[in-house]
Coordinates of C-alpha atoms in Angstrom, one line a residue:
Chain A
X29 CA -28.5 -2.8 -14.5
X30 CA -31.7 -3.1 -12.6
X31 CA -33.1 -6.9 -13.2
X32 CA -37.3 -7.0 -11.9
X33 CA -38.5 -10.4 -11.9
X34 CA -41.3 -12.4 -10.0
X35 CA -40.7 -14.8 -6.9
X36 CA -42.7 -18.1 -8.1
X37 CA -43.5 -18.5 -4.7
X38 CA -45.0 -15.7 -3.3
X39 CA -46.1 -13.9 -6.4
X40 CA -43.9 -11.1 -5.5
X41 CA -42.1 -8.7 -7.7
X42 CA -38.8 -8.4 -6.5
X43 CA -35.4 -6.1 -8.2
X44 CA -32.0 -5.6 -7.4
X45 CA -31.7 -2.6 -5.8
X46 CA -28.1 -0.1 -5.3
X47 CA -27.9 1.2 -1.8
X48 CA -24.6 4.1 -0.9
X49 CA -22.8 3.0 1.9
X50 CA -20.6 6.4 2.8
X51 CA -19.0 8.7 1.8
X52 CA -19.7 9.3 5.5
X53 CA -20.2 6.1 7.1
X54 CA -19.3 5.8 10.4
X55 CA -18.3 2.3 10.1
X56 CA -16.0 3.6 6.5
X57 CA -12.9 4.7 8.6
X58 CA -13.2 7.9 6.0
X59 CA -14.4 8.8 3.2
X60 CA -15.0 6.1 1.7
X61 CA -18.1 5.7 -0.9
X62 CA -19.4 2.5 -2.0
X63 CA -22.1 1.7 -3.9
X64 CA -23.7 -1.6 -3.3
X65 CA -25.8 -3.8 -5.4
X66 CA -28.3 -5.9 -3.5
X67 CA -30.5 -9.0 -4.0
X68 CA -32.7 -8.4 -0.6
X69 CA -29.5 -8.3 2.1
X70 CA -26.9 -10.0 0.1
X71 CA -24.6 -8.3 -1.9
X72 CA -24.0 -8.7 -5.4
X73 CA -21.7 -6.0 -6.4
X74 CA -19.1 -3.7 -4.2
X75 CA -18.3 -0.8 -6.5
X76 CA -16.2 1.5 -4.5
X77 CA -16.0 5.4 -5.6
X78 CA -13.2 6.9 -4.7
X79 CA -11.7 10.9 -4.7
X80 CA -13.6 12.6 -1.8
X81 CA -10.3 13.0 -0.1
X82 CA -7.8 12.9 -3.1
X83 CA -5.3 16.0 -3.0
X84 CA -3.1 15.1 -5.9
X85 CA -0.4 14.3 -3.8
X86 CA 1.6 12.5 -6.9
X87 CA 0.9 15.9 -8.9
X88 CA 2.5 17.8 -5.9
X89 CA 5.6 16.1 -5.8
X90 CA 6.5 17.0 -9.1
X91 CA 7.1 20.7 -8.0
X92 CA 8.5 19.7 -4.8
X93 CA 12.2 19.4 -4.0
X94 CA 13.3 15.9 -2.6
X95 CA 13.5 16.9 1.1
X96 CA 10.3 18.9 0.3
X97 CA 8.2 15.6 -0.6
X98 CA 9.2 13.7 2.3
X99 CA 6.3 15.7 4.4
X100 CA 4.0 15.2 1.8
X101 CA 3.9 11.5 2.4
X102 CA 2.8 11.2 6.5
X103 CA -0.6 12.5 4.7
X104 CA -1.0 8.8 2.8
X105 CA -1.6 6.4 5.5
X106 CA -1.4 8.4 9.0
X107 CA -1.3 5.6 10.7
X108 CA 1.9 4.0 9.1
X109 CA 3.3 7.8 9.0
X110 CA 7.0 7.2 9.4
X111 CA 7.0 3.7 7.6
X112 CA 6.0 6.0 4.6
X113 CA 8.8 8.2 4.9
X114 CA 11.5 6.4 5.6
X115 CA 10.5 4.9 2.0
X116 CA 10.8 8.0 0.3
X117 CA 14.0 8.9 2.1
X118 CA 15.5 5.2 1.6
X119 CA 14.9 5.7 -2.1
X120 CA 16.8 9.1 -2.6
X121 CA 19.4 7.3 -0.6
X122 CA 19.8 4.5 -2.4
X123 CA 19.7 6.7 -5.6
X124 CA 22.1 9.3 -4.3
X125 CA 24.4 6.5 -2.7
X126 CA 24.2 8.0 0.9
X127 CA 25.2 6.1 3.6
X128 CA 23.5 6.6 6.9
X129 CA 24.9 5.7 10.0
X130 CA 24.0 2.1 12.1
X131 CA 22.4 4.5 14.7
X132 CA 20.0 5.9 11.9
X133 CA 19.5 2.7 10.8
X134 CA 18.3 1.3 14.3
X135 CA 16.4 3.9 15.6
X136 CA 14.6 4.1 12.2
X137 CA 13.5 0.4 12.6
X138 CA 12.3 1.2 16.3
X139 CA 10.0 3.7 15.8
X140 CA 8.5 1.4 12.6
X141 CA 7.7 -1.0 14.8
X142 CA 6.4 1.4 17.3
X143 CA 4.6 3.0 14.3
X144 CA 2.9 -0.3 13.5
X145 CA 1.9 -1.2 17.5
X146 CA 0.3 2.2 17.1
X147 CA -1.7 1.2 14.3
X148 CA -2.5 -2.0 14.8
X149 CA -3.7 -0.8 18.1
X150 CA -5.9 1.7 16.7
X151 CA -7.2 -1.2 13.9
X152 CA -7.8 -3.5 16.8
X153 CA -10.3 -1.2 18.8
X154 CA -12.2 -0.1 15.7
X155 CA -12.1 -3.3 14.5
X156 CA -14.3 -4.3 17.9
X157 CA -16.2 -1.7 17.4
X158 CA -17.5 -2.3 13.9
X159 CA -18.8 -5.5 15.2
X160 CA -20.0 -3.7 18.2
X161 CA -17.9 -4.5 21.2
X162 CA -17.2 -0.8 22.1
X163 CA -14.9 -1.7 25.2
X164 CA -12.3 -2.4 22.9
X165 CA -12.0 1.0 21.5
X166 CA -11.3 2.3 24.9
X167 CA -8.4 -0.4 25.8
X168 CA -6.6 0.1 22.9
X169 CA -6.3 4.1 22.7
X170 CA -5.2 3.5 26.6
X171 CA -2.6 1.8 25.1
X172 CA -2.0 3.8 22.1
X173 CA -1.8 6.8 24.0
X174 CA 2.0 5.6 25.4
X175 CA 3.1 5.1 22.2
X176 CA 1.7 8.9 21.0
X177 CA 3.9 9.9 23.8
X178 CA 6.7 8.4 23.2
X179 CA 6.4 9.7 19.6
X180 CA 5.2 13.3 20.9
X181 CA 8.9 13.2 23.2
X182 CA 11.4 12.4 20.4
X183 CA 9.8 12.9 17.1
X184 CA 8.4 16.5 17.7
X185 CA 4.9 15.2 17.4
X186 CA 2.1 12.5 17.9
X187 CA 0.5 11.1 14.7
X188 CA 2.3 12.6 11.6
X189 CA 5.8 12.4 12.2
X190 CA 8.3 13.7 10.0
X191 CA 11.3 12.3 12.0
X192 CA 13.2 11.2 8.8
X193 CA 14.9 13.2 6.2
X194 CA 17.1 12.5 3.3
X195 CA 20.4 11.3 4.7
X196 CA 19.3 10.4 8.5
X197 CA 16.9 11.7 11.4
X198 CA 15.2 15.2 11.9
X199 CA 17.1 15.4 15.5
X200 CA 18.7 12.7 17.7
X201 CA 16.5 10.9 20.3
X202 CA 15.0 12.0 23.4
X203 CA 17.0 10.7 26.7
X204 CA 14.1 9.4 28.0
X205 CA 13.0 7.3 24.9
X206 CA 15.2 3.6 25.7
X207 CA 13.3 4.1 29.4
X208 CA 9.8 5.0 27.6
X209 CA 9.7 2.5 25.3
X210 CA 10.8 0.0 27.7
X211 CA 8.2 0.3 29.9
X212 CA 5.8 0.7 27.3
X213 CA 6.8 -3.0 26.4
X214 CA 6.5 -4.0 30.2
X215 CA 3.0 -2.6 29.9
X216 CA 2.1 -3.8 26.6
X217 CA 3.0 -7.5 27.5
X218 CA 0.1 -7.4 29.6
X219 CA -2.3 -5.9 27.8
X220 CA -2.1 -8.0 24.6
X221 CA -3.0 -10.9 26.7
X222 CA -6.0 -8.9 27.8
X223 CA -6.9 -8.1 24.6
X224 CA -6.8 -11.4 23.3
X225 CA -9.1 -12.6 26.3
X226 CA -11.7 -9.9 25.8
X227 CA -12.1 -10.4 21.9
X228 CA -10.3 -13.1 20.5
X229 CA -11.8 -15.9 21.8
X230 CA -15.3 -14.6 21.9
X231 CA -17.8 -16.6 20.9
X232 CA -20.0 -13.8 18.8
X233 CA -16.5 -12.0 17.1
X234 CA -15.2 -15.3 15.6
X235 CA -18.7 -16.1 14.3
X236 CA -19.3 -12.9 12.8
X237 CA -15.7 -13.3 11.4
X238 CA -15.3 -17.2 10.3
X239 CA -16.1 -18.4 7.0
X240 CA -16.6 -14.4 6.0
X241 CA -14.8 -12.7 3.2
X242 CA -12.6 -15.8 2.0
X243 CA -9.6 -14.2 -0.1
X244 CA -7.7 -17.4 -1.8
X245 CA -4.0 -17.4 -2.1
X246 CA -4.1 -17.0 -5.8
X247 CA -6.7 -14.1 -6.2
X248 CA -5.0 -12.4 -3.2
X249 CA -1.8 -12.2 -5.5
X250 CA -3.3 -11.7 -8.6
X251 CA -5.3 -8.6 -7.4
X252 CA -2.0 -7.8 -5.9
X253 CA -2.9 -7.8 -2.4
X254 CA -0.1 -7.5 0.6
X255 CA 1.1 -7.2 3.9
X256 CA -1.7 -8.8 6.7
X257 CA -4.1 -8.9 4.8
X258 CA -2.4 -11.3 2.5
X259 CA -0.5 -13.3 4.9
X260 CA -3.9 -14.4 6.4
X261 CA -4.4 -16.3 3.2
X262 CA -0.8 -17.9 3.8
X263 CA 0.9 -15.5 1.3
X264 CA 4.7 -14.7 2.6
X265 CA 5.0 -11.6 1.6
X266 CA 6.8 -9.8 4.3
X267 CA 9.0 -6.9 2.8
X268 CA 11.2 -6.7 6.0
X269 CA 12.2 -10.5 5.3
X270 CA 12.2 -10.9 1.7
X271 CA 14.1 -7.4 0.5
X272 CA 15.2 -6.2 4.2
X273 CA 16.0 -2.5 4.5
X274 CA 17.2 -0.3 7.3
X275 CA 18.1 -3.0 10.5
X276 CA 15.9 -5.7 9.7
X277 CA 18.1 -8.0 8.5
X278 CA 19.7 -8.7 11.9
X279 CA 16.8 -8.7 13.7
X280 CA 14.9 -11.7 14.6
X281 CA 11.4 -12.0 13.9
X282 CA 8.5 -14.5 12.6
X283 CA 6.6 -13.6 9.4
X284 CA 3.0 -15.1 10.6
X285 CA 1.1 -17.0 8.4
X286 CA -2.6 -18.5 8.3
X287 CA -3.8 -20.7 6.5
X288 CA -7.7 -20.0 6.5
X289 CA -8.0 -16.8 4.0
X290 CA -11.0 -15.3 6.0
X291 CA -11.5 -12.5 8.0
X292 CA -10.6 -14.0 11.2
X293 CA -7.4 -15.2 10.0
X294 CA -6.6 -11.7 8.9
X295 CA -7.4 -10.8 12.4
X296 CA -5.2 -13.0 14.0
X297 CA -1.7 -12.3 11.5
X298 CA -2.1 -8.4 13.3
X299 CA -2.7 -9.8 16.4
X300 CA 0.5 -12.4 16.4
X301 CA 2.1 -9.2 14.6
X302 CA 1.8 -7.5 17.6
X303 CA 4.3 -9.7 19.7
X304 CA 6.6 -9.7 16.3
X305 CA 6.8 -5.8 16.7
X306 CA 7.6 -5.9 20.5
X307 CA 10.1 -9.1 20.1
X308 CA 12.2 -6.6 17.4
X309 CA 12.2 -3.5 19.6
X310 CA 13.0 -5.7 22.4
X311 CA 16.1 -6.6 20.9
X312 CA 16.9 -2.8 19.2
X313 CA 16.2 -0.9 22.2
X314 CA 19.3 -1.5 24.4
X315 CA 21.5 -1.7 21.4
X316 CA 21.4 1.4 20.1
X317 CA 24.9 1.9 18.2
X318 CA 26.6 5.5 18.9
X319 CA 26.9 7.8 15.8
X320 CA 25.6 10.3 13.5
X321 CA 22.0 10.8 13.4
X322 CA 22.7 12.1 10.9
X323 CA 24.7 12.5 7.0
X324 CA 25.4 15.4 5.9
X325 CA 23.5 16.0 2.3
X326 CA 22.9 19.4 0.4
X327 CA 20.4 21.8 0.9
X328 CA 19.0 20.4 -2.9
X329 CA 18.8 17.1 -3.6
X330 CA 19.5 16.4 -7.1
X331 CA 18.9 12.6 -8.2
X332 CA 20.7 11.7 -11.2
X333 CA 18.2 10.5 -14.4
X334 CA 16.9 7.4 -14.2
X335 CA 14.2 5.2 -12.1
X336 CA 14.3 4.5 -8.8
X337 CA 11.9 2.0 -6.5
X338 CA 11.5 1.3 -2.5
X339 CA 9.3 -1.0 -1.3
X340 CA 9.1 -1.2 2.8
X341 CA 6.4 -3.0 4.8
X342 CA 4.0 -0.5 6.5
X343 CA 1.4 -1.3 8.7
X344 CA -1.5 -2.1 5.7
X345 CA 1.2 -3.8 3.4
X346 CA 3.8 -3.2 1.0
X347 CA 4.1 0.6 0.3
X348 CA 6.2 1.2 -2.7
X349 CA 7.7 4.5 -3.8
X350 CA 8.4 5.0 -7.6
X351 CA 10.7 7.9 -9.0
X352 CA 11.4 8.8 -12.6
X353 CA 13.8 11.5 -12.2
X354 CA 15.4 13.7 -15.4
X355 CA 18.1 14.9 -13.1
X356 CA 16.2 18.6 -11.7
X357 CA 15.5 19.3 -8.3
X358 CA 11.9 17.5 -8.2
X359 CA 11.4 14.4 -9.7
X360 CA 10.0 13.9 -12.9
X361 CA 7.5 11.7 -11.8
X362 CA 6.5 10.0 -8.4
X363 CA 4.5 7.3 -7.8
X364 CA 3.1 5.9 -4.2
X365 CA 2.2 2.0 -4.5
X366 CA -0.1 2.2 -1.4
X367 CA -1.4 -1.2 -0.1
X368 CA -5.5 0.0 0.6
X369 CA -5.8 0.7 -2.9
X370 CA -4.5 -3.2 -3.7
X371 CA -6.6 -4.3 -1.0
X372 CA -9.7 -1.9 -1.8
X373 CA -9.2 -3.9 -5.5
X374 CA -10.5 -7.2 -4.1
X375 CA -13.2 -6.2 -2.1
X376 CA -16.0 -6.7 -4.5
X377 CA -14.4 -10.1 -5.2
X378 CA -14.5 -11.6 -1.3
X379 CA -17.8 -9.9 -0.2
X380 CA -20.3 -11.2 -3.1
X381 CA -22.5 -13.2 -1.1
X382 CA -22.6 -11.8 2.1
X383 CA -24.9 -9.7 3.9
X384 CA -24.5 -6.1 4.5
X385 CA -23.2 -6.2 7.8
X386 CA -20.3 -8.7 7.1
X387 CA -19.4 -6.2 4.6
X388 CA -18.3 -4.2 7.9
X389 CA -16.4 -6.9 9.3
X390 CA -14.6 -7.5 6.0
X391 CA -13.9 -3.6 5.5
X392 CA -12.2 -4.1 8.9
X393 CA -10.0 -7.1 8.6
X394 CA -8.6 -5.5 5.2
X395 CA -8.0 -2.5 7.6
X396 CA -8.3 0.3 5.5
X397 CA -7.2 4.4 5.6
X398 CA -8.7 6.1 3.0
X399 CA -6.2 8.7 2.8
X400 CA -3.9 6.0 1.5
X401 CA -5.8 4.9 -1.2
X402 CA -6.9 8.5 -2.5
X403 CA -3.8 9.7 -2.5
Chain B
X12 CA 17.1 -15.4 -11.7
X13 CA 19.5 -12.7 -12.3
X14 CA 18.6 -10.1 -14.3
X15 CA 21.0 -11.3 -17.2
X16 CA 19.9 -14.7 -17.0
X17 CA 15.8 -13.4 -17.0
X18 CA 17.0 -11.7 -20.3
X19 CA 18.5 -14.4 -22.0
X20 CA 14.6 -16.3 -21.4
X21 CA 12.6 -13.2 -22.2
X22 CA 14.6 -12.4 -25.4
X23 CA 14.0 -15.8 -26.8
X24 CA 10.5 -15.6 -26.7
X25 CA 10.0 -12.8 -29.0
X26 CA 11.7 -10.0 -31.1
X27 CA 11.1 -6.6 -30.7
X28 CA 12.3 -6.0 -27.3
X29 CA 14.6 -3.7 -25.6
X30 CA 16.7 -4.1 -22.4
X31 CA 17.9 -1.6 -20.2
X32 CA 20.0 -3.1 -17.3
X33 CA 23.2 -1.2 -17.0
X34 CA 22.4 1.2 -14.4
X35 CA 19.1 -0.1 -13.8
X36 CA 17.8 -1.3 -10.8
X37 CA 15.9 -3.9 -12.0
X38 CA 16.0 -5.5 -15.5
X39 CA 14.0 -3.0 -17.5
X40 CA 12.3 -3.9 -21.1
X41 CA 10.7 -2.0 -23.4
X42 CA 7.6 -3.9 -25.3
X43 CA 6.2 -2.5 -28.6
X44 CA 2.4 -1.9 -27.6
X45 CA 0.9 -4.7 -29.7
X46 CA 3.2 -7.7 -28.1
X47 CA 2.4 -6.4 -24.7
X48 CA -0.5 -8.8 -23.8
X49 CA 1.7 -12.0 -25.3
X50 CA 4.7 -10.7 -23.3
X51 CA 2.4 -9.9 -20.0
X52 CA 1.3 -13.8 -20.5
X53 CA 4.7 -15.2 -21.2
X54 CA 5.9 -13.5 -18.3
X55 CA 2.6 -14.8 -16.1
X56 CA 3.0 -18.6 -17.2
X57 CA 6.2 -19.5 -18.0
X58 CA 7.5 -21.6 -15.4
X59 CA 10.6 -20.4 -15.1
X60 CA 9.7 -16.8 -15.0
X61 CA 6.3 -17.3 -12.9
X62 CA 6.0 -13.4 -12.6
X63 CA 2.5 -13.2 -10.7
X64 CA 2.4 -10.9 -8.8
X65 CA 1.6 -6.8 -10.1
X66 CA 2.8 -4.6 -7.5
X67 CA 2.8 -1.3 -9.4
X68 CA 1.6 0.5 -12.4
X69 CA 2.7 3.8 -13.2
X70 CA 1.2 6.3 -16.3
X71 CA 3.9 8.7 -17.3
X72 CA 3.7 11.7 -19.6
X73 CA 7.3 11.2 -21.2
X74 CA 6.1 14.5 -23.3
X75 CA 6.6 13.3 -26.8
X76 CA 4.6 10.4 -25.7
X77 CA 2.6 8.6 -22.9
X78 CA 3.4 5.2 -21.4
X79 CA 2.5 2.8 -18.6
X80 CA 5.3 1.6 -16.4
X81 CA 4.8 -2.3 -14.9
X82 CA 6.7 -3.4 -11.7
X83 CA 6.0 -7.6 -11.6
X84 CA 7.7 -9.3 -9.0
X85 CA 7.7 -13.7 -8.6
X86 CA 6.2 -14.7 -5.1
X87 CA 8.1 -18.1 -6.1
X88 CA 11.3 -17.1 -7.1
X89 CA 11.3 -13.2 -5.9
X90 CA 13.1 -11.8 -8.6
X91 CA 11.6 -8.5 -10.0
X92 CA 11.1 -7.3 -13.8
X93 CA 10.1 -3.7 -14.9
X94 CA 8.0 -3.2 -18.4
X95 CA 8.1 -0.2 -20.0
X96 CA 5.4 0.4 -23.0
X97 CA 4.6 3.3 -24.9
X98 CA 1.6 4.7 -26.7
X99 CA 1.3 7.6 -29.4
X100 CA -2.2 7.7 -29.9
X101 CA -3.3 7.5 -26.1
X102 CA -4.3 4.2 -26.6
X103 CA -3.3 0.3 -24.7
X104 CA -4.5 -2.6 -24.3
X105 CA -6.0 -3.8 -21.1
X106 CA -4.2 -6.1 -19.1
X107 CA -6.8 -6.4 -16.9
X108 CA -7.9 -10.3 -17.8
X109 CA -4.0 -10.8 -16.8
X110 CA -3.6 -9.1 -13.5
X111 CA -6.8 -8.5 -11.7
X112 CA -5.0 -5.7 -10.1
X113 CA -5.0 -3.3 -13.0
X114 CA -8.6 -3.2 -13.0
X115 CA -8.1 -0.5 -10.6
X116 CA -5.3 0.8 -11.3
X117 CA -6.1 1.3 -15.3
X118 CA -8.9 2.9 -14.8
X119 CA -6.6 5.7 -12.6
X120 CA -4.2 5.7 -14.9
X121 CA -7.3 6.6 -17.2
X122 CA -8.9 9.2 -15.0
X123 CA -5.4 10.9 -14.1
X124 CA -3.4 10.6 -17.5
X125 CA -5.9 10.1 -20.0
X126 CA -4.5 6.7 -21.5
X127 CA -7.5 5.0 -23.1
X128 CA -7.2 1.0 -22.4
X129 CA -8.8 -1.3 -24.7
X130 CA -10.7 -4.1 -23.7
X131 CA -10.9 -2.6 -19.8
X132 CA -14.3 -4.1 -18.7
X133 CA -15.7 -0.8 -16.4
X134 CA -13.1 1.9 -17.9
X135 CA -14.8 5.3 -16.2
X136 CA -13.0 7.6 -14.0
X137 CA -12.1 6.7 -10.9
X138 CA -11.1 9.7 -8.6
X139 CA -12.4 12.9 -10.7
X140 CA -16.2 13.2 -11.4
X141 CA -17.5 12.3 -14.6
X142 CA -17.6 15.6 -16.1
X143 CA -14.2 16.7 -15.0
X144 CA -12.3 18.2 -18.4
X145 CA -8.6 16.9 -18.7
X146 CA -6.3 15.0 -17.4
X147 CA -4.2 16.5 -14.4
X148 CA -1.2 13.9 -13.9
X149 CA -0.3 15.5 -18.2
X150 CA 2.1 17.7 -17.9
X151 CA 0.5 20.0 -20.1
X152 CA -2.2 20.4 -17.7
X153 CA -3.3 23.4 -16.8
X154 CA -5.5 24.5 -13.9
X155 CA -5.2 28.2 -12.7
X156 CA -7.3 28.3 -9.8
X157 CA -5.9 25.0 -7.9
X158 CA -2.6 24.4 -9.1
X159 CA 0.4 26.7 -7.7
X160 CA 3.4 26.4 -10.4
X161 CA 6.5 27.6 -9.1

């Protein structure tokens, strides 16, 4: 509701006033619409409007077969691409009781982690960007574009990978992927540093990030907030140490934590991430056990009745696949927890107050795809 | 908690309820519709249970009937609980107040399945424009020119 009332002051009239930020924004990350509520250049309401990309993915599934709907989910959050389908393909596992092989099981957990560099990569130079440091953008696709090869060599392609299926891997791996991803580390343990010394610690990022969009830990759990996001507000709530799947329960890794709750701390949890990621694949890479790549399953998937749930960390958070299956061919009904549309939920809450353009930087630090909250 | 000892403390709080845990892989109850806000609190504030954390809501058209599905998982204690409530008439009440997080996710549930929740402070649609007719997650949904059935 419009309110019009007159400054004592000045004599002026002034109103609130609703601006649309999107649904092509460039600082949006997609097709994202919000509709803002201002008093002057403070915000008063964040009222996102969502569908502009929505293809009824959830609706889909419900004619697809199991092995069908596996392809379906690359298309939520590209960037966390085989994170999401290793959760659909966990869950008809664990339903269907089939046992994939150590060598599945490892190789999965690589390419996760590769999977999250990638995207925290691609966050990190956008992230710059939105606050306008445009260097940053070109260091980390540089650095991005190893991992797209590495991807483009053994999974078949570069961004939405399909290397999973029901019961194990697409096809075994490349005999150049240890070498690859080995001196992609070499490389990479360079580079973070670099990255760190060009944005980090620079004096105009952390002050355009400090004290902005303050998330405390108990509205961050009540509006169900996960993964980075919510660990920068000293939330453990790392789903590859609290319910480990695949080989991350004997890895060795650091769930990072910050205490502060504000945008900067967000910033920092990806950026410690980052070294997490490379520490696991460090200690995959040369033990990778022989085997199967994979089991043998029917052409048809058939999940006996009943509900099923998988929760695995992606890059954004905790992605959550549900299935109510009656026993056909394609489940009953399938739903995808995705983490943006948790973290879209508290977005109003943490930027009432500030100005337009911290809304950008707080957009950022939540790290949002929009293809992942539409669904 | 186990799930059989998170049954013994939900079942004494109040009648009415059904368990599903054989099978199940996570203790499942069912909630008539009108005890589902003082079971959502129970489970919220009781110190033992400390369920605080929301991480999914799922509408399902069980045909004869429509119902939510909750997932609710402890950040204290990690155990995980699944409520199942039903509705004949298309109509629940809000949880919203409760969990901040179904704010959201109600008023999808609203846009996609049609489930009417009462209370819900901003209840429009959320994906769908305002004049869409229908709700497309129903199974009984019908929409010839963007929907291939096989």
């Amino acid at each position: 509701m419009t309110t019009t009332e007159i400054d004592n002051k000045t004599g002026l009239v002034t109103q609130e006033y609703k601006i649309n930020m999107g649904p092509q924004h460039p600082a949006a990350h997609g097709v994202l619409r919000l509709v803002l509520t201002l008093d002057g250049e403070i915000i008063e309401k964040v009222d996102p409007d969502l569908g502009y990309i929505h293809r009824g993915i959830e609706k889909m599934t419900e004619r697809d077969t199991y092995k069908q709907i596996v392809h379906l989910t690359d298309r939520l959050d590209y960037l966390s691409s085989h994170i999401n389908n290793e959760a659909v393909c966990l869950a008809v596992e664990n339903a269907l009781q089939i046992e994939v092989s150590d060598r599945v099981k490892v190789i999965r957990t690589i390419i996760a982690e590769l999977t999250r560099l990638a995207s925290h990569q691609l966050w990190w130079g956008v992230m710059g960007m939105d606050i306008g440091a445009l260097t940053t953008f070109m260091y980390a696709f540089r650095d991005r574009e190893l991992i797209n090869d590495i991807m483009e060599e053994t999974c078949g392609t570069r961004l939405t990978m399909n290397y999973n299926k029901p019961g194990g891997l697409m096809f075994d791996i490349h005999p150049n992927f240890q070498k690859r991803v080995k001196e992609f580390i070499k490389h990479f343990k360079v580079s973070l540093p670099e990255y760190n010394t060009l944005l980090s610690g620079n004096v105009i990022f952390k002050k355009r990030l400090q004290g902005i969009g303050y998330m405390s830990k108990e509205d961050a759990i009540a509006y169900g907030v996960s993964g980075p996001s919510a660990r920068g507000s000293n939330i453990s709530c790392d789903v590859r140490k609290i319910h480990p799947y695949s080989a991350y329960d004997r890895v060795d890794f650091n769930e990072i934590l910050m205490e502060g709750g504000d945008s900067y701390d967000r910033y920092m949890v990806r950026m410690k991430e980052m070294e997490e990621s490379m520490k696991i694949i460090e200690q995959l890479i040369d033990n990778i056990p022989e085997g199967d790549f994979e089991t043998k399953t029917a052409a048809v998937l058939k999940l006996p009745k009943g509900e099923y749930y998988q929760k695995v960390e992606s890059a954004r958070g905790e992605f959550g696949v549900f299935i109510v299956s009656d026993g056909k061919k394609s489940p009953y009904r399938m739903k995808f927890r995705s983490p943006g549309f948790a973290n879209l939920s508290i977005l109003d809450k943490i930027s009432r107050g500030h100005k337009i353009a911290d809304l950008v930087a707080i957009m950022s630090s939540l790290d949002f795809v929009i293809p992942d909250i539409d669904r | 908690m186990t799930n059989s000892e998170l049954q013994v403390l939900v079942s004494s709080w109040m009648d009415g309820l059904e368990f599903i845990d054989e099978g199940a892989q996570y203790l499942t109850i069912t909630v008539p519709k009108e005890n589902l806000r003082d079971l959502m609190f129970k489970l919220r504030d009781d110190s033992e249970a400390a369920f605080d954390y929301m991480f999914s809501l799922t509408a399902v058209d069980w045909g004869k009937n429509r119902g939510m599905v909750y997932h609710l998982e402890s950040t204290k204690y990690r155990h995980i609980i699944v409520v199942h409530v039903y509705t004949e008439d298309e109509t629940l009440d809000t949880i919203s107040d409760i969990y901040p997080t179904a704010i959201l996710n109600e008023r999808e549930a609203y846009d996609l399945m049609g489930i009417i929740f009462t209370g819900h402070p901003d209840l429009r649609r959320l994906f769908l424009q305002d004049d869409w007719v229908g709700h497309p997650l129903r199974k009984d949904y019908v929409d010839e020119a963007n929907m291939i059935v096989k």
